[in-house]
CSV table of C-alpha atoms and ligand atoms in Angstrom, one decimal:
chain,number,residue,atom,x,y,z
A,843,MET,CA,-39.4,31.1,-36.0
A,844,PRO,CA,-36.7,28.4,-35.7
A,845,LEU,CA,-35.2,27.3,-39.0
A,846,LEU,CA,-33.5,24.2,-37.9
A,847,ARG,CA,-34.1,21.5,-35.4
A,848,PHE,CA,-32.4,18.2,-34.6
A,849,ARG,CA,-32.7,15.7,-31.9
A,850,TYR,CA,-29.5,14.6,-30.3
A,851,MET,CA,-30.5,12.9,-27.2
A,852,ALA,CA,-33.4,10.6,-27.2
A,853,HIS,CA,-31.5,7.3,-27.5
A,854,ALA,CA,-27.9,8.6,-27.9
A,855,LYS,CA,-26.9,8.8,-24.2
A,856,SER,CA,-26.8,6.0,-21.7
A,857,GLY,CA,-29.9,5.0,-19.8
A,858,SER,CA,-28.5,6.3,-16.5
A,859,ASP,CA,-27.8,9.8,-18.0
A,860,ARG,CA,-31.3,9.9,-19.3
A,861,MET,CA,-32.7,8.7,-16.0
A,862,GLU,CA,-30.7,11.4,-14.2
A,863,LYS,CA,-32.1,14.1,-16.4
A,864,ILE,CA,-35.7,12.8,-15.9
A,865,VAL,CA,-35.3,12.7,-12.1
A,866,SER,CA,-33.9,16.2,-12.2
A,867,LEU,CA,-36.7,17.5,-14.4
A,868,CYS,CA,-39.3,15.9,-12.2
A,869,LYS,CA,-38.0,17.8,-9.2
A,870,ARG,CA,-37.3,21.1,-11.0
A,871,ARG,CA,-40.8,21.3,-12.6
A,872,GLY,CA,-42.8,19.8,-9.7
A,873,PHE,CA,-43.7,16.4,-11.0
A,874,ILE,CA,-42.2,14.3,-8.2
A,875,PHE,CA,-40.4,15.0,-4.9
A,876,GLN,CA,-38.8,12.8,-2.3
A,877,SER,CA,-41.2,12.3,0.5
A,878,SER,CA,-40.3,14.1,3.8
A,879,GLU,CA,-37.4,15.7,1.9
A,880,ILE,CA,-36.6,18.3,4.5
A,881,TYR,CA,-36.0,15.5,7.0
A,882,GLY,CA,-33.8,13.5,4.7
A,883,GLY,CA,-36.6,11.6,3.0
A,884,LEU,CA,-38.1,8.2,3.5
A,885,ASN,CA,-36.8,5.5,1.3
A,886,GLY,CA,-39.4,4.2,-1.2
A,887,CYS,CA,-41.9,7.0,-0.7
A,888,TRP,CA,-42.6,9.9,-3.1
A,889,ASP,CA,-44.8,13.0,-3.2
A,890,TYR,CA,-46.3,14.2,-6.4
A,891,GLY,CA,-46.1,18.0,-7.0
A,892,PRO,CA,-48.6,20.1,-9.0
A,893,LEU,CA,-47.7,18.8,-12.5
A,894,GLY,CA,-47.2,15.1,-11.3
A,895,THR,CA,-50.6,15.2,-9.6
A,896,GLU,CA,-52.4,16.3,-12.7
A,897,LEU,CA,-50.5,13.7,-14.9
A,898,LYS,CA,-51.4,10.9,-12.5
A,899,ARG,CA,-55.0,12.1,-12.3
A,900,ASN,CA,-55.3,12.1,-16.1
A,901,LEU,CA,-54.0,8.6,-16.2
A,902,LYS,CA,-56.4,7.3,-13.5
A,903,ASP,CA,-59.3,9.1,-15.1
A,904,PHE,CA,-58.6,7.6,-18.5
A,905,TRP,CA,-58.2,4.2,-17.0
A,906,TRP,CA,-61.6,4.6,-15.2
A,907,ARG,CA,-63.2,5.9,-18.4
A,908,ARG,CA,-61.9,2.9,-20.5
A,909,MET,CA,-62.4,0.2,-17.9
A,910,VAL,CA,-65.6,1.3,-16.3
A,911,ARG,CA,-67.6,4.1,-17.9
A,912,GLU,CA,-67.3,3.0,-21.5
A,913,ARG,CA,-68.4,-0.6,-20.7
A,914,ASP,CA,-71.6,-2.2,-19.6
A,915,ASP,CA,-70.0,-5.1,-17.9
A,916,VAL,CA,-67.7,-3.4,-15.3
A,917,VAL,CA,-68.7,-1.5,-12.1
A,918,GLY,CA,-66.4,0.3,-9.7
A,919,MET,CA,-65.7,0.1,-6.0
A,920,ASP,CA,-63.5,1.9,-3.5
A,921,GLY,CA,-62.4,-0.4,-0.6
A,922,SER,CA,-60.7,0.4,2.7
A,923,ILE,CA,-56.9,0.1,3.0
A,924,LEU,CA,-57.2,-1.7,6.4
A,925,MET,CA,-59.1,-4.9,6.4
A,926,ASN,CA,-59.8,-7.8,8.8
A,927,ARG,CA,-56.6,-9.8,9.3
A,928,GLN,CA,-58.5,-13.0,8.2
A,929,VAL,CA,-58.6,-11.6,4.7
A,930,TRP,CA,-54.8,-11.8,4.5
A,931,ILE,CA,-54.7,-15.2,6.1
A,932,ALA,CA,-57.2,-16.6,3.7
A,933,SER,CA,-55.6,-15.0,0.6
A,934,GLY,CA,-52.3,-16.6,1.6
A,935,HIS,CA,-50.5,-13.2,2.0
A,936,GLU,CA,-49.7,-13.7,5.7
A,937,ASN,CA,-47.8,-16.9,5.0
A,938,THR,CA,-46.5,-16.5,1.5
A,939,PHE,CA,-46.3,-12.9,0.4
A,940,THR,CA,-42.5,-12.9,0.8
A,941,ASP,CA,-39.3,-12.1,-1.0
A,942,PRO,CA,-36.1,-14.0,-0.3
A,943,MET,CA,-33.7,-11.7,1.7
A,944,VAL,CA,-30.0,-12.0,2.5
A,945,ASP,CA,-27.7,-9.9,4.7
A,946,CYS,CA,-24.2,-8.9,3.7
A,947,ARG,CA,-22.0,-9.9,6.6
A,948,ASN,CA,-19.4,-7.2,5.6
A,949,CYS,CA,-21.5,-4.0,5.1
A,950,LYS,CA,-24.7,-5.2,6.8
A,951,SER,CA,-26.9,-4.3,3.8
A,952,ARG,CA,-30.2,-6.1,3.4
A,953,LEU,CA,-30.6,-7.4,-0.1
A,954,ARG,CA,-33.1,-9.3,-2.3
A,955,ALA,CA,-31.5,-12.7,-2.9
A,956,ASP,CA,-33.1,-13.0,-6.4
A,957,GLN,CA,-31.6,-9.6,-7.6
A,958,LEU,CA,-28.0,-10.1,-6.7
A,959,PRO,CA,-25.2,-9.7,-9.3
A,960,GLU,CA,-23.0,-12.7,-9.8
A,961,LYS,CA,-19.2,-12.9,-10.3
A,962,ASN,CA,-17.6,-16.2,-11.3
A,963,GLY,CA,-20.9,-18.0,-10.4
A,964,ARG,CA,-21.0,-16.5,-6.9
A,965,LYS,CA,-23.6,-14.0,-5.6
A,966,GLN,CA,-22.1,-10.7,-4.7
A,967,CYS,CA,-23.1,-7.8,-2.5
A,968,PRO,CA,-23.9,-4.9,-4.9
A,969,VAL,CA,-23.0,-2.3,-2.2
A,970,CYS,CA,-19.5,-3.4,-1.1
A,971,GLY,CA,-18.6,-6.3,-3.4
A,972,SER,CA,-18.3,-8.9,-0.6
A,973,PHE,CA,-19.3,-12.5,-1.2
A,974,GLU,CA,-20.0,-13.0,2.5
A,975,LEU,CA,-23.8,-13.3,2.4
A,976,THR,CA,-26.2,-15.1,4.7
A,977,GLU,CA,-28.5,-17.8,3.5
A,978,PRO,CA,-31.7,-16.4,2.0
A,979,ARG,CA,-34.7,-16.3,4.3
A,980,ALA,CA,-38.3,-15.3,3.6
A,981,PHE,CA,-39.2,-11.7,4.4
A,982,ASN,CA,-42.9,-10.8,4.5
A,983,LEU,CA,-43.6,-7.6,2.5
A,984,MET,CA,-46.7,-6.6,4.3
A,985,PHE,CA,-46.6,-3.6,6.7
A,986,LYS,CA,-48.0,-4.8,10.0
A,987,THR,CA,-50.0,-2.5,12.2
A,988,TYR,CA,-52.4,-2.6,15.2
A,989,VAL,CA,-56.1,-1.6,15.1
A,990,GLY,CA,-57.2,0.2,18.3
A,991,ALA,CA,-55.4,0.9,21.5
A,992,THR,CA,-53.9,-2.5,22.4
A,993,GLU,CA,-50.8,-3.7,20.6
A,994,ASP,CA,-51.3,-7.4,21.0
A,995,GLU,CA,-51.8,-10.3,18.5
A,996,SER,CA,-55.6,-9.9,18.5
A,997,ALA,CA,-55.2,-6.3,17.1
A,998,VAL,CA,-52.8,-7.1,14.3
A,999,THR,CA,-53.6,-6.3,10.7
A,1000,TYR,CA,-51.7,-5.1,7.6
A,1001,LEU,CA,-51.8,-2.2,5.1
A,1002,ARG,CA,-53.1,-3.8,2.0
A,1003,PRO,CA,-50.4,-5.0,-0.4
A,1004,GLU,CA,-52.8,-5.1,-3.3
A,1005,THR,CA,-56.3,-3.6,-3.9
A,1006,ALA,CA,-57.7,-6.9,-5.3
A,1007,GLN,CA,-58.7,-8.6,-2.1
A,1008,ALA,CA,-61.3,-6.0,-1.3
A,1009,ILE,CA,-63.0,-6.8,-4.6
A,1010,PHE,CA,-63.0,-10.5,-3.8
A,1011,VAL,CA,-64.5,-10.1,-0.4
A,1012,GLN,CA,-67.2,-7.7,-1.6
A,1013,PHE,CA,-68.0,-9.9,-4.6
A,1014,ARG,CA,-71.3,-11.1,-3.3
A,1015,ASN,CA,-72.5,-7.6,-2.2
A,1016,ILE,CA,-71.6,-6.1,-5.6
A,1017,LEU,CA,-73.1,-8.9,-7.6
A,1018,GLU,CA,-76.4,-8.4,-5.7
A,1019,VAL,CA,-76.6,-4.6,-6.0
A,1020,SER,CA,-75.4,-4.4,-9.6
A,1021,ARG,CA,-77.5,-7.3,-10.8
A,1022,LYS,CA,-74.7,-8.2,-13.3
A,1023,LYS,CA,-74.5,-11.5,-15.1
A,1024,LEU,CA,-71.2,-13.3,-15.9
A,1025,PRO,CA,-69.0,-12.2,-17.4
A,1026,PHE,CA,-68.6,-9.0,-15.5
A,1027,GLY,CA,-65.9,-7.1,-13.7
A,1028,ILE,CA,-65.2,-4.9,-10.6
A,1029,ALA,CA,-62.6,-2.2,-10.9
A,1030,GLN,CA,-60.8,-0.3,-8.3
A,1031,ILE,CA,-58.0,2.3,-8.0
A,1032,GLY,CA,-56.2,2.8,-4.8
A,1033,LYS,CA,-53.1,2.8,-2.6
A,1034,ALA,CA,-51.1,-0.4,-1.9
A,1035,PHE,CA,-48.1,-0.8,0.4
A,1036,ARG,CA,-45.2,-3.2,0.3
A,1037,ASN,CA,-42.2,-3.1,2.5
A,1038,GLU,CA,-39.8,-3.7,-0.4
A,1039,ILE,CA,-36.4,-4.8,0.6
A,1040,ASN,CA,-34.7,-2.6,-2.0
A,1041,PRO,CA,-36.9,0.2,-3.3
A,1042,ARG,CA,-35.2,1.4,-6.5
A,1043,ASN,CA,-35.3,3.1,-9.9
A,1044,PHE,CA,-37.0,6.3,-8.7
A,1045,THR,CA,-40.7,5.6,-8.2
A,1046,PHE,CA,-40.6,2.2,-10.1
A,1047,ARG,CA,-40.3,0.1,-7.0
A,1048,SER,CA,-41.8,2.0,-4.1
A,1049,ARG,CA,-43.1,1.1,-0.7
A,1050,GLU,CA,-46.3,3.1,-1.1
A,1051,PHE,CA,-47.8,3.1,-4.6
A,1052,GLU,CA,-51.2,3.0,-6.4
A,1053,GLN,CA,-52.8,0.2,-8.4
A,1054,MET,CA,-55.5,0.2,-11.0
A,1055,GLU,CA,-57.0,-3.3,-10.8
A,1056,LEU,CA,-59.9,-5.1,-12.5
A,1057,GLU,CA,-61.2,-8.5,-11.4
A,1058,TYR,CA,-63.2,-9.8,-14.4
A,1059,PHE,CA,-65.4,-12.7,-13.3
A,1060,CYS,CA,-66.3,-15.4,-15.8
A,1061,ARG,CA,-67.3,-19.0,-16.5
A,1062,PRO,CA,-64.4,-21.4,-16.1
A,1063,GLU,CA,-64.6,-22.3,-19.8
A,1064,ASN,CA,-64.0,-18.7,-20.9
A,1065,GLY,CA,-61.0,-17.9,-18.7
A,1066,LEU,CA,-58.2,-18.6,-21.2
A,1067,GLU,CA,-59.9,-16.7,-24.0
A,1068,LEU,CA,-60.6,-13.7,-21.7
A,1069,LEU,CA,-56.9,-13.7,-20.7
A,1070,GLU,CA,-56.0,-13.1,-24.3
A,1071,TYR,CA,-58.8,-10.5,-24.7
A,1072,TRP,CA,-57.6,-8.5,-21.7
A,1073,LEU,CA,-54.0,-8.6,-22.8
A,1074,GLN,CA,-55.0,-7.0,-26.1
A,1075,GLU,CA,-57.3,-4.5,-24.4
A,1076,ARG,CA,-54.6,-3.4,-22.0
A,1077,LEU,CA,-52.0,-3.0,-24.8
A,1078,ARG,CA,-54.5,-0.8,-26.7
A,1079,PHE,CA,-54.8,1.3,-23.5
A,1080,TYR,CA,-51.1,1.9,-23.3
A,1081,ARG,CA,-50.9,2.8,-26.9
A,1082,ASP,CA,-53.8,5.2,-26.4
A,1083,ILE,CA,-52.1,7.1,-23.6
A,1084,GLY,CA,-49.2,7.7,-26.0
A,1085,LEU,CA,-46.6,4.9,-25.1
A,1086,PRO,CA,-45.0,4.0,-28.5
A,1087,SER,CA,-45.8,0.4,-29.6
A,1088,GLU,CA,-42.1,-0.4,-29.9
A,1089,SER,CA,-41.6,0.5,-26.2
A,1090,LEU,CA,-44.2,-2.1,-25.1
A,1091,HIS,CA,-43.3,-5.8,-24.6
A,1092,VAL,CA,-45.3,-8.8,-23.6
A,1093,HIS,CA,-43.6,-11.4,-21.5
A,1094,LYS,CA,-45.5,-14.7,-21.1
A,1095,ILE,CA,-44.6,-16.1,-17.7
A,1096,PRO,CA,-43.5,-19.8,-18.1
A,1097,PRO,CA,-46.0,-22.1,-16.4
A,1098,GLU,CA,-43.4,-23.2,-13.8
A,1099,GLU,CA,-43.0,-19.6,-12.7
A,1100,CYS,CA,-46.7,-18.7,-12.4
A,1101,ALA,CA,-48.4,-18.7,-9.0
A,1102,HIS,CA,-49.8,-22.2,-8.3
A,1103,TYR,CA,-53.4,-21.1,-8.8
A,1104,SER,CA,-52.7,-19.2,-12.1
A,1105,LYS,CA,-53.5,-20.9,-15.4
A,1106,GLY,CA,-51.6,-18.2,-17.3
A,1107,THR,CA,-50.0,-14.8,-16.7
A,1108,TYR,CA,-48.6,-12.1,-19.0
A,1109,ASP,CA,-46.5,-9.2,-17.9
A,1110,ILE,CA,-46.8,-6.1,-20.0
A,1111,GLU,CA,-43.4,-4.4,-19.9
A,1112,PHE,CA,-42.0,-1.1,-20.9
A,1113,GLY,CA,-38.6,0.0,-22.0
A,1114,PHE,CA,-37.5,2.3,-19.2
A,1115,PRO,CA,-34.1,4.0,-19.3
A,1116,PHE,CA,-33.0,1.4,-16.7
A,1117,GLY,CA,-34.2,-1.5,-18.8
A,1118,ILE,CA,-37.3,-3.4,-19.8
A,1119,GLN,CA,-39.5,-3.8,-16.7
A,1120,GLU,CA,-43.1,-4.7,-15.8
A,1121,LEU,CA,-45.9,-2.2,-16.0
A,1122,GLU,CA,-48.8,-4.5,-15.5
A,1123,GLY,CA,-49.6,-8.2,-14.9
A,1124,VAL,CA,-52.6,-9.8,-16.6
A,1125,ALA,CA,-53.3,-13.0,-14.8
A,1126,TYR,CA,-55.9,-15.8,-15.0
A,1127,ARG,CA,-56.3,-16.5,-11.3
A,1128,THR,CA,-59.0,-19.2,-11.7
A,1129,ASP,CA,-61.4,-19.5,-8.8
A,1130,TYR,CA,-58.6,-19.5,-6.2
A,1131,ASP,CA,-59.4,-16.2,-4.3
A,1132,LEU,CA,-63.2,-16.6,-4.1
A,1133,THR,CA,-62.8,-20.3,-3.0
A,1134,GLN,CA,-60.3,-19.3,-0.3
A,1135,HIS,CA,-62.6,-16.6,1.1
A,1136,GLN,CA,-65.7,-18.8,0.9
A,1137,GLN,CA,-63.9,-21.5,2.8
A,1138,ALA,CA,-62.3,-19.2,5.4
A,1139,SER,CA,-65.4,-17.0,6.0
A,1140,GLY,CA,-68.0,-19.7,5.7
A,1141,LYS,CA,-70.1,-17.3,3.6
A,1142,PRO,CA,-71.2,-18.3,0.1
A,1143,LEU,CA,-69.3,-16.5,-2.7
A,1144,ASP,CA,-70.8,-18.5,-5.6
A,1145,TYR,CA,-72.8,-17.6,-8.6
A,1146,PHE,CA,-76.2,-19.0,-9.6
A,1147,ASP,CA,-76.5,-19.6,-13.3
A,1148,GLU,CA,-80.1,-19.2,-14.2
A,1149,GLU,CA,-79.8,-21.0,-17.5
A,1150,SER,CA,-78.2,-24.2,-16.2
A,1151,LYS,CA,-79.7,-23.8,-12.7
A,1152,GLN,CA,-76.2,-24.5,-11.3
A,1153,HIS,CA,-74.2,-22.9,-8.5
A,1154,PHE,CA,-70.5,-22.4,-9.1
A,1155,ILE,CA,-67.5,-20.2,-8.1
A,1156,PRO,CA,-66.7,-17.9,-10.9
A,1157,HIS,CA,-63.2,-17.8,-12.4
A,1158,VAL,CA,-61.3,-14.5,-12.6
A,1159,VAL,CA,-59.0,-12.7,-15.1
A,1160,GLU,CA,-57.1,-9.8,-13.5
A,1161,PRO,CA,-55.4,-7.0,-15.3
A,1162,SER,CA,-53.4,-5.2,-12.5
A,1163,ALA,CA,-51.6,-2.0,-13.4
A,1164,GLY,CA,-49.4,0.4,-11.4
A,1165,VAL,CA,-50.2,4.1,-11.5
A,1166,ASP,CA,-46.8,5.2,-10.5
A,1167,ARG,CA,-45.0,2.9,-12.9
A,1168,THR,CA,-47.2,4.1,-15.8
A,1169,THR,CA,-46.7,7.7,-14.8
A,1170,LEU,CA,-42.9,7.1,-14.9
A,1171,ALA,CA,-43.3,5.4,-18.3
A,1172,LEU,CA,-45.2,8.4,-19.6
A,1173,ILE,CA,-42.5,10.8,-18.4
A,1174,SER,CA,-39.7,8.5,-19.7
A,1175,ALA,CA,-41.4,8.1,-23.1
A,1176,GLY,CA,-42.2,11.8,-23.4
A,1177,TYR,CA,-38.8,13.2,-22.4
A,1178,ASP,CA,-36.9,14.6,-25.3
A,1179,GLU,CA,-34.2,17.2,-26.0
A,1180,GLU,CA,-33.6,18.9,-29.3
A,1181,VAL,CA,-31.4,21.7,-30.6
A,1182,VAL,CA,-33.3,24.5,-32.3
A,1183,THR,CA,-31.7,27.2,-34.3
A,1184,ASP,CA,-33.4,30.5,-35.0
A,1185,GLU,CA,-33.2,32.7,-38.1
A,1186,ASN,CA,-30.3,34.5,-36.6
A,1187,GLY,CA,-28.3,31.3,-36.3
A,1188,LYS,CA,-28.6,31.2,-32.5
A,1189,SER,CA,-28.9,27.6,-31.2
A,1190,GLU,CA,-30.3,26.4,-28.0
A,1191,THR,CA,-31.5,23.1,-26.5
A,1192,ARG,CA,-35.1,22.8,-25.8
A,1193,THR,CA,-36.4,20.1,-23.4
A,1194,VAL,CA,-39.8,18.8,-24.3
A,1195,LEU,CA,-42.2,16.4,-22.6
A,1196,ARG,CA,-44.1,15.0,-25.6
A,1197,PHE,CA,-47.1,13.8,-23.7
A,1198,HIS,CA,-50.2,12.7,-25.5
A,1199,PRO,CA,-52.5,15.7,-25.1
A,1200,ARG,CA,-55.0,13.5,-23.2
A,1201,MET,CA,-52.3,12.8,-20.5
A,1202,ALA,CA,-50.7,16.3,-20.4
A,1203,PRO,CA,-51.0,17.9,-17.0
A,1204,ILE,CA,-51.7,21.4,-18.5
A,1205,LYS,CA,-53.5,21.4,-21.8
A,1206,CYS,CA,-53.1,24.9,-22.8
A,1207,GLY,CA,-50.8,27.9,-21.9
A,1208,VAL,CA,-52.4,31.3,-22.4
A,1209,PHE,CA,-50.1,34.3,-23.0
A,1210,PRO,CA,-50.7,38.0,-23.5
A,1211,LEU,CA,-47.9,39.2,-25.8
A,1212,LEU,CA,-47.1,42.0,-23.3
A,1213,LYS,CA,-48.0,42.1,-19.7
A,1214,ASN,CA,-48.3,45.9,-19.5
A,1215,ASN,CA,-51.0,46.2,-22.1
A,1216,GLU,CA,-54.3,46.2,-20.4
A,1217,SER,CA,-56.3,45.1,-23.5
A,1218,LEU,CA,-54.0,42.1,-24.2
A,1219,VAL,CA,-54.1,41.0,-20.5
A,1220,LYS,CA,-57.9,41.4,-20.3
A,1221,GLN,CA,-58.4,39.3,-23.4
A,1222,ALA,CA,-56.0,36.6,-22.3
A,1223,ARG,CA,-57.7,36.4,-18.9
A,1224,GLU,CA,-61.1,36.1,-20.5
A,1225,ILE,CA,-59.8,33.1,-22.6
A,1226,VAL,CA,-58.5,31.5,-19.4
A,1227,ASP,CA,-61.9,31.9,-17.8
A,1228,GLN,CA,-63.6,30.5,-20.9
A,1229,LEU,CA,-61.4,27.3,-21.0
A,1230,ARG,CA,-60.8,26.5,-17.3
A,1231,GLY,CA,-64.1,24.8,-16.8
A,1232,GLU,CA,-63.2,22.2,-19.4
A,1233,MET,CA,-59.4,21.7,-18.9
A,1234,MET,CA,-56.3,22.6,-17.0
A,1235,VAL,CA,-55.0,25.9,-18.4
A,1236,PHE,CA,-52.0,28.0,-17.3
A,1237,TYR,CA,-51.8,31.8,-17.6
A,1238,ASP,CA,-48.3,33.3,-18.0
A,1239,GLU,CA,-47.4,36.9,-18.7
A,1240,THR,CA,-43.8,37.0,-17.5
A,1241,GLY,CA,-40.7,37.0,-19.8
A,1242,ALA,CA,-40.3,36.9,-23.5
A,1243,ILE,CA,-42.8,34.9,-25.4
A,1244,GLY,CA,-40.1,32.4,-26.5
A,1245,ARG,CA,-39.2,31.7,-22.8
A,1246,ARG,CA,-42.8,31.2,-21.9
A,1247,TYR,CA,-43.2,28.6,-24.7
A,1248,ARG,CA,-40.1,26.8,-23.5
A,1249,ARG,CA,-41.4,26.7,-19.9
A,1250,GLN,CA,-44.5,25.0,-21.2
A,1251,ASP,CA,-42.6,22.6,-23.5
A,1252,GLU,CA,-40.8,21.4,-20.4
A,1253,ALA,CA,-44.1,20.9,-18.6
A,1254,GLY,CA,-45.5,18.9,-21.6
A,1255,THR,CA,-48.2,21.5,-22.5
A,1256,PRO,CA,-49.4,20.6,-26.0
A,1257,PHE,CA,-50.9,24.0,-26.9
A,1258,GLY,CA,-49.9,27.6,-26.4
A,1259,VAL,CA,-52.4,30.4,-27.1
A,1260,THR,CA,-51.0,33.9,-27.6
A,1261,VAL,CA,-53.0,37.1,-27.5
A,1262,ASP,CA,-51.4,39.7,-29.7
A,1263,PHE,CA,-52.2,43.1,-31.3
A,1264,ASP,CA,-54.1,41.3,-34.1
A,1265,THR,CA,-56.3,39.8,-31.5
A,1266,ILE,CA,-57.4,43.1,-30.2
A,1267,GLY,CA,-57.9,44.6,-33.6
A,1268,GLU,CA,-55.0,47.0,-33.5
A,1269,ASN,CA,-53.8,46.0,-37.0
A,1270,GLY,CA,-57.2,46.1,-38.6
A,1271,PRO,CA,-60.4,44.1,-38.4
A,1272,ALA,CA,-59.2,41.0,-40.4
A,1273,LEU,CA,-57.7,39.1,-37.5
A,1274,ARG,CA,-59.7,40.6,-34.7
A,1275,ASP,CA,-60.8,38.0,-32.1
A,1276,THR,CA,-58.3,35.4,-33.3
A,1277,VAL,CA,-55.3,34.1,-31.5
A,1278,THR,CA,-52.1,32.2,-32.4
A,1279,VAL,CA,-52.2,28.6,-31.4
A,1280,ARG,CA,-48.7,27.1,-31.1
A,1281,HIS,CA,-48.2,23.4,-31.2
A,1282,ARG,CA,-45.6,22.0,-28.8
A,1283,ASP,CA,-44.1,19.2,-30.9
A,1284,SER,CA,-43.9,20.9,-34.3
A,1285,MET,CA,-43.6,24.4,-32.9
A,1286,GLU,CA,-45.9,25.4,-35.8
A,1287,GLN,CA,-48.4,28.1,-35.3
A,1288,GLU,CA,-51.9,28.7,-36.7
A,1289,ARG,CA,-54.5,31.4,-36.3
A,1290,ILE,CA,-57.8,30.4,-34.7
A,1291,ALA,CA,-60.9,32.3,-33.8
A,1292,ILE,CA,-61.4,32.7,-30.1
A,1293,ARG,CA,-64.9,31.3,-30.2
A,1294,GLU,CA,-63.6,28.1,-31.9
A,1295,LEU,CA,-60.9,27.6,-29.3
A,1296,PRO,CA,-62.9,25.4,-26.8
A,1297,THR,CA,-63.9,23.0,-29.5
A,1298,PHE,CA,-60.5,23.0,-31.2
A,1299,LEU,CA,-58.8,22.1,-27.9
A,1300,SER,CA,-61.4,19.7,-26.5
A,1301,GLU,CA,-61.3,17.6,-29.7
A,1302,ARG,CA,-57.6,17.2,-29.3
A,1303,ILE,CA,-57.3,16.4,-25.6
A,1304,ARG,CA,-60.2,13.9,-25.2
X,1395,GAP,N1,-53.3,-8.1,-7.6
X,1395,GAP,C1,-52.2,-8.5,-8.3
X,1395,GAP,C2,-51.0,-7.8,-8.0
X,1395,GAP,O1,-50.9,-7.0,-7.1
X,1395,GAP,P1,-48.5,-7.4,-8.8
X,1395,GAP,O2,-47.8,-7.9,-10.1
X,1395,GAP,O3,-47.8,-7.8,-7.5
X,1395,GAP,O4,-50.0,-8.1,-8.9
X,1395,GAP,C3,-49.5,-5.3,-10.0
X,1395,GAP,O5,-48.7,-5.9,-8.9
X,1395,GAP,C4,-48.8,-4.0,-10.4
X,1395,GAP,O6,-48.7,-3.1,-9.3
X,1395,GAP,C5,-47.4,-4.2,-11.0
X,1395,GAP,O7,-47.4,-4.6,-12.3
X,1395,GAP,C6,-46.9,-2.8,-10.8
X,1395,GAP,O8,-47.3,-1.9,-11.8
X,1395,GAP,C7,-47.5,-2.3,-9.5
X,1395,GAP,N2,-46.6,-2.5,-8.4
X,1395,GAP,C8,-46.3,-3.7,-7.7
X,1395,GAP,N3,-45.4,-3.5,-6.7
X,1395,GAP,C9,-45.0,-2.2,-6.9
X,1395,GAP,C10,-44.0,-1.4,-6.2
X,1395,GAP,N4,-43.3,-1.9,-5.2
X,1395,GAP,N5,-43.9,-0.1,-6.6
X,1395,GAP,C11,-44.6,0.4,-7.6
X,1395,GAP,N6,-45.5,-0.3,-8.3
X,1395,GAP,C12,-45.7,-1.6,-7.9
């Protein structure tokens, strides 16, 4: 049992050191890899490994549970990534979904004009330091593609740059089949694509990413109040997945910086090692999108209010979150190093991912004390079988038990179950059919009856 522990790292080192350690852990333990790595990668694209996939899945499942299953007023949908080009013309994306871009005349880098460092009041190339930059021009972020065998203008469409538009164009169908009354929402999780000029900060700004979006339709008079409601709901969500309150920030976008159709937007931000950056936008988009699509398609997208017998276009409040950014926030918030000293005075650094148990990729490690003892192994395997229908468990029989704990600490596994000689009754009947449960964060251990394990763990990971 360790006698002494102290944390030396969490905030002591610079953000870039911390970020380097996080990126390295993500690769070493199989959270996130560079896409197409063996061919030199593809900038702005990432693959999630076994642990990252579980983490992301837990995040999406919890979002779906909170936003859809636990509510009467929200239903789900799953739209296609490719849509009719007219959608992107009507929504304004084809003409205005742009970032200002400049070229460096010296090193030929392409740069986002609004993210350039300045020296003595002059914009500078961050790559070579030159001031020789072209005038900014609009660069459309949508990936263009062709549908079918002919590559001409009539076949053009785009990979969707947000999931929201599928919700707007299916509004009428979903209203009819769900028989919902205002206010009600439609939720969706899915991939989105943006040809970012400068993908950066690991997965934070990617070219392919996932969004979790809710379009919450309401009467015009309730829009502003619902904007505040959804801001609070979303902050509660982030706290409930284990992001510390003090790492969350709310930035109210000044009216002159909001999109012309927005009557109010908040950014929910998180303190990443590389700075405070946006996790989610909560925007009151008025009736802009439905009106645009009604006008462009000629199909009615209004709502009939049975009480007032009036037709009107609903307004919408949109909490729009990024799966990849939130996954990175979970890893950043959870990453910790501490020095532990055992009773013999030997110190070592343990790396821990302190995920909230409901987010942790693996919920429980199961370890027979010795791998060459048939009874221990059999009992441990039985426990794995008993738990795996309910949660992600990991069986490990190799190496000293302390090493096995450390490996799970690094993966963020909140509980470790050890089957020892007491479990199999070799030291008498008193502790027979009990196991040691070790807690990742405190490293404390307690004895639990095997039959109580499923409930003990389920209550803590929900
Ligand atoms: N439908 C509204 C919308 O798409 P947004 O602020 O452009 O709004 C919403 O995007 C969220 O999607 C962001 O808060 C962020 O979490 C995520 N996101 C946007 N662009 C991203 C990118 N290039 N890489 C990773 N996540 C991104």
